[in-house]
């Protein structure tokens, strides 16, 4: 899996895990590994080893791009992919990037299938939503999913997040349009994790939109500025309240760009506390600085 839409990758992984559990009830749980933590040896051991529970295992490898720093590790994994055990399935997931990472081409060539997660349009989101509802044993009234996509402004991350909550709140049964409208929060995306995810991924227009929603929902300017500083500091190796977003930012920007972004945030904080600029204007500029490309 590769491509810019992380929300769609998560949705497909959820479908794969559900399908695997239905086909192999003896070994239903996927094994999730990361090259930086587990290494090529452990990945191949999981893929090539004989399952203790059934015909095979589902092995999901996240952040596979971490292998790209070593041609030998990439070559070793690509060679080992041809020697799986039983019916085991190995799924390599590459994080979003501005362009395909050439260093991973041997893994692409060794894979039996390749899927690109592009940002879905309205029609694709509706199809994904229907598929998820079927998987959960739901049906939907006419217009229910359309109401959800309208509220989310066709944003995949917000759409899948709200759909997850609706499935949890409503329980099994039929999802009605009025029910959707009553359960949706007033401002979709008006939470710090939504905002930081857009900033970390470099989606400037989406980040700006979510900043407006955050402020409209009553989140303080200081809280947003601290969250941005914490995001960048975490990407540089410090403590992070939102570790996943910091990791996304770390993968997208080199250390020099991260240092520039942190300096811009310090200057923004100084201007805001000194009353030298409008707080909203300061936050908008700081958001653009961190979400900008390298």
Coordinates of C-alpha atoms in Angstrom, one line a residue:
X1 CA 0.0 0.0 0.0
X2 CA 1.2 3.5 -0.8
X3 CA -0.3 6.9 -1.6
X4 CA -1.2 10.1 0.1
X5 CA -4.5 9.2 1.8
X6 CA -3.7 7.7 5.2
X7 CA -7.4 7.5 6.1
X8 CA -8.1 5.3 3.1
X9 CA -5.2 3.0 4.0
X10 CA -6.6 2.6 7.5
X11 CA -10.0 1.8 6.0
X12 CA -8.6 -0.9 3.7
X13 CA -6.5 -2.4 6.5
X14 CA -9.7 -2.6 8.6
X15 CA -11.4 -4.5 5.8
X16 CA -8.4 -6.8 5.3
X17 CA -8.3 -7.7 9.0
X18 CA -12.1 -8.3 9.0
X19 CA -11.9 -10.5 5.9
X20 CA -8.9 -12.5 7.3
X21 CA -10.7 -13.1 10.6
X22 CA -13.7 -14.5 8.7
X23 CA -11.6 -16.8 6.5
X24 CA -9.2 -17.9 9.2
X25 CA -11.1 -17.9 12.5
X26 CA -8.3 -20.0 14.2
X27 CA -5.7 -17.2 13.7
X28 CA -7.9 -14.1 13.3
X29 CA -5.6 -11.4 14.6
X30 CA -3.1 -9.6 12.4
X31 CA 0.5 -9.2 13.5
X32 CA 1.6 -5.5 13.2
X33 CA 5.3 -4.8 12.8
X34 CA 7.5 -1.8 12.1
X35 CA 11.0 -2.1 10.5
X36 CA 12.5 0.5 12.9
X37 CA 11.5 -1.7 15.9
X38 CA 11.4 -5.2 14.6
X39 CA 13.9 -5.4 11.7
X40 CA 13.9 -7.4 8.5
X41 CA 14.7 -10.7 10.3
X42 CA 11.7 -10.6 12.5
X43 CA 9.4 -9.6 9.6
X44 CA 10.6 -12.5 7.5
X45 CA 10.5 -14.9 10.5
X46 CA 6.8 -14.0 10.9
X47 CA 6.1 -14.4 7.2
X48 CA 8.1 -17.5 6.5
X49 CA 7.5 -19.3 9.9
X50 CA 4.9 -22.0 10.2
X51 CA 1.8 -20.7 12.0
X52 CA 1.1 -22.4 15.3
X53 CA -2.6 -21.7 14.9
X54 CA -3.7 -22.3 11.3
X55 CA -2.8 -22.2 7.6
X56 CA -1.1 -18.8 7.9
X57 CA -1.0 -15.4 9.5
X58 CA -1.7 -11.8 8.3
X59 CA 1.4 -9.7 8.8
X60 CA 1.1 -5.9 8.4
X61 CA 4.3 -3.9 8.2
X62 CA 3.8 -0.2 8.9
X63 CA 6.2 2.6 7.9
X64 CA 8.1 0.3 5.5
X65 CA 9.9 3.3 4.2
X66 CA 12.2 3.1 7.2
X67 CA 14.0 0.3 5.3
X68 CA 14.8 2.7 2.4
X69 CA 17.9 3.9 4.3
X70 CA 19.6 0.6 3.5
X71 CA 19.7 -1.1 0.1
X72 CA 20.8 -4.3 1.7
X73 CA 17.7 -4.4 4.0
X74 CA 15.4 -3.7 1.1
X75 CA 17.0 -6.4 -1.0
X76 CA 16.8 -8.9 1.8
X77 CA 13.1 -8.3 2.4
X78 CA 12.3 -8.4 -1.3
X79 CA 14.1 -11.7 -1.7
X80 CA 12.4 -13.2 1.3
X81 CA 9.0 -12.2 0.1
X82 CA 9.1 -15.0 -2.4
X83 CA 9.3 -17.6 0.3
X84 CA 6.2 -17.3 2.4
X85 CA 4.8 -20.0 4.6
X86 CA 1.5 -21.6 3.9
X87 CA -1.2 -19.0 3.2
X88 CA 0.4 -16.2 5.2
X89 CA -0.1 -12.7 3.7
X90 CA 2.4 -9.9 4.1
X91 CA 1.1 -6.4 3.7
X92 CA 3.7 -3.6 3.4
X93 CA 2.3 -0.1 4.1
X94 CA 4.3 2.9 3.0
X95 CA 3.5 6.3 4.7
X96 CA 2.4 9.2 2.6
X97 CA 5.1 11.1 0.6
X98 CA 5.1 13.8 -2.1
X99 CA 6.4 11.3 -4.6
X100 CA 7.1 7.5 -4.7
X101 CA 10.2 6.5 -2.9
X102 CA 12.5 5.0 -5.5
X103 CA 14.5 3.1 -2.8
X104 CA 11.4 0.8 -2.3
X105 CA 11.1 -0.2 -5.9
X106 CA 12.5 -3.8 -5.2
X107 CA 9.6 -4.3 -2.7
X108 CA 7.1 -3.1 -5.3
X109 CA 8.5 -5.5 -7.8
X110 CA 8.4 -8.4 -5.4
X111 CA 4.7 -7.8 -4.3
X112 CA 1.9 -9.7 -5.9
X113 CA -0.4 -6.7 -5.7
X114 CA 0.1 -2.9 -5.4
X115 CA -2.6 -0.5 -4.2
X116 CA -2.4 3.3 -4.2
X117 CA -4.5 5.2 -1.7
X118 CA -5.4 8.4 -3.5
X119 CA -7.7 11.0 -2.0
X120 CA -11.3 9.7 -2.7
X121 CA -14.0 11.9 -4.2
X122 CA -17.6 12.0 -2.9
X123 CA -18.7 8.9 -4.9
X124 CA -15.8 6.8 -3.7
X125 CA -16.4 7.9 -0.1
X126 CA -20.0 6.8 -0.3
X127 CA -18.9 3.4 -1.6
X128 CA -16.4 3.0 1.2
X129 CA -19.1 4.0 3.7
X130 CA -21.6 1.4 2.3
X131 CA -18.9 -1.3 2.4
X132 CA -18.1 -0.4 6.1
X133 CA -21.8 -0.5 7.1
X134 CA -22.3 -3.9 5.4
X135 CA -19.2 -5.2 7.3
X136 CA -20.7 -4.0 10.6
X137 CA -24.2 -5.5 9.8
X138 CA -25.8 -2.1 9.2
X139 CA -28.1 -0.8 6.5
X140 CA -28.6 2.9 5.8
X141 CA -31.6 5.0 4.9
X142 CA -31.5 6.9 1.6
X143 CA -29.5 10.1 2.2
X144 CA -27.9 9.0 5.5
X145 CA -24.4 8.6 4.2
X146 CA -24.8 11.6 1.9
X147 CA -25.6 13.7 5.0
X148 CA -22.4 12.4 6.6
X149 CA -20.3 13.3 3.6
X150 CA -21.9 16.7 3.5
X151 CA -21.1 17.4 7.1
X152 CA -17.5 16.2 6.6
X153 CA -17.2 18.3 3.4
X154 CA -16.0 15.2 1.5
X155 CA -12.9 15.0 3.8
X156 CA -11.8 11.3 4.1
X157 CA -10.2 11.6 7.5
X158 CA -13.3 13.3 9.0
X159 CA -15.7 10.9 7.2
X160 CA -14.1 7.7 8.5
X161 CA -13.7 9.1 12.0
X162 CA -17.4 10.1 12.2
X163 CA -18.5 6.8 10.6
X164 CA -16.6 4.9 13.3
X165 CA -18.4 6.8 16.0
X166 CA -21.8 6.4 14.4
X167 CA -21.3 2.7 14.3
X168 CA -20.3 2.6 18.0
X169 CA -23.2 4.9 19.1
X170 CA -26.0 3.4 17.1
X171 CA -25.2 -0.3 17.5
X172 CA -26.5 -2.9 15.0
X173 CA -29.5 -2.0 12.8
X174 CA -30.4 0.7 10.4
X175 CA -28.7 4.1 10.2
X176 CA -31.2 6.9 9.6
X177 CA -30.6 10.3 8.1
X178 CA -32.1 12.2 11.0
X179 CA -30.0 10.0 13.4
X180 CA -26.9 10.9 11.5
X181 CA -27.7 14.6 11.7
X182 CA -28.5 14.5 15.4
X183 CA -25.4 12.6 16.4
X184 CA -22.8 14.5 14.3
X185 CA -20.9 17.0 16.4
X186 CA -21.5 20.7 15.5
X187 CA -18.2 21.2 13.8
X188 CA -16.6 18.1 12.2
X189 CA -12.8 18.3 12.6
X190 CA -13.0 20.8 15.5
X191 CA -10.5 18.8 17.6
X192 CA -6.8 19.2 18.1
X193 CA -5.8 15.7 16.7
X194 CA -7.7 16.4 13.5
X195 CA -5.9 19.8 13.1
X196 CA -2.5 18.4 13.9
X197 CA -2.9 15.4 11.6
X198 CA -3.6 17.8 8.7
X199 CA -0.6 20.0 9.6
X200 CA 1.7 16.9 10.0
X201 CA 0.7 15.6 6.6
X202 CA 1.3 18.9 4.9
X203 CA -2.3 19.5 3.8
X204 CA -2.2 23.3 4.2
X205 CA -5.8 24.1 3.0
X206 CA -7.3 21.4 5.3
X207 CA -5.1 22.6 8.2
X208 CA -6.3 26.1 7.7
X209 CA -9.9 25.0 7.6
X210 CA -9.6 22.9 10.8
X211 CA -7.9 25.8 12.5
X212 CA -11.0 27.9 11.9
X213 CA -13.1 25.1 13.3
X214 CA -11.0 24.8 16.4
X215 CA -11.2 28.5 17.2
X216 CA -14.9 28.5 16.4
X217 CA -15.4 25.6 18.9
X218 CA -13.8 27.7 21.6
X219 CA -10.3 26.2 21.7
X220 CA -7.9 28.8 23.0
X221 CA -5.1 30.3 20.8
X222 CA -2.5 29.4 23.4
X223 CA -3.6 25.7 23.4
X224 CA -3.3 25.6 19.6
X225 CA 0.1 27.2 19.6
X226 CA 1.4 24.9 22.3
X227 CA 0.1 21.9 20.4
X228 CA 2.0 23.0 17.3
X229 CA 5.2 23.5 19.2
X230 CA 4.7 20.1 20.9
X231 CA 4.1 18.5 17.4
X232 CA 7.3 19.9 16.0
X233 CA 9.3 19.2 19.2
X234 CA 8.2 15.6 19.1
X235 CA 9.2 15.3 15.5
X236 CA 12.7 16.5 16.5
X237 CA 12.9 13.7 19.1
X238 CA 11.3 15.3 22.2
X239 CA 8.2 14.3 24.1
X240 CA 5.0 14.5 22.1
X241 CA 1.4 14.4 23.3
X242 CA 0.4 13.3 19.8
X243 CA 3.1 10.9 18.9
X244 CA 1.6 9.6 15.6
X245 CA 1.3 13.1 14.2
X246 CA 4.8 13.9 15.2
X247 CA 6.1 10.8 13.5
X248 CA 4.2 11.7 10.3
X249 CA 5.8 15.2 10.4
X250 CA 9.3 13.7 11.1
X251 CA 8.9 11.5 8.0
X252 CA 7.8 14.4 5.9
X253 CA 10.3 17.1 6.8
X254 CA 14.1 16.9 7.2
X255 CA 15.7 18.1 10.5
X256 CA 16.7 21.5 9.0
X257 CA 13.1 22.2 8.0
X258 CA 11.8 21.1 11.4
X259 CA 14.3 23.5 13.1
X260 CA 13.0 26.3 10.9
X261 CA 9.4 25.5 11.8
X262 CA 10.2 25.4 15.5
X263 CA 12.0 28.8 15.2
X264 CA 8.9 30.2 13.4
X265 CA 6.7 29.0 16.3
X266 CA 9.0 30.6 18.9
X267 CA 8.7 33.9 16.9
X268 CA 4.9 33.5 16.7
X269 CA 4.7 32.9 20.4
X270 CA 6.8 36.0 21.1
X271 CA 4.6 38.2 18.8
X272 CA 1.4 36.8 20.3
X273 CA 2.5 37.3 24.0
X274 CA 3.9 40.7 23.2
X275 CA 0.7 41.9 21.6
X276 CA 2.5 42.7 18.4
X277 CA 0.1 40.8 16.2
X278 CA -3.4 39.5 16.0
X279 CA -3.6 36.1 17.7
X280 CA -5.6 34.5 14.8
X281 CA -3.2 35.9 12.2
X282 CA -0.2 34.5 14.2
X283 CA -1.8 31.1 14.3
X284 CA -2.6 31.1 10.6
X285 CA 1.0 32.0 9.8
X286 CA 2.4 29.4 12.2
X287 CA 0.1 26.7 10.7
X288 CA 1.3 27.6 7.2
X289 CA 5.0 27.4 8.3
X290 CA 4.7 23.9 9.8
X291 CA 2.4 22.6 7.1
X292 CA 4.7 23.9 4.3
X293 CA 6.7 21.4 2.2
X294 CA 10.4 20.9 2.9

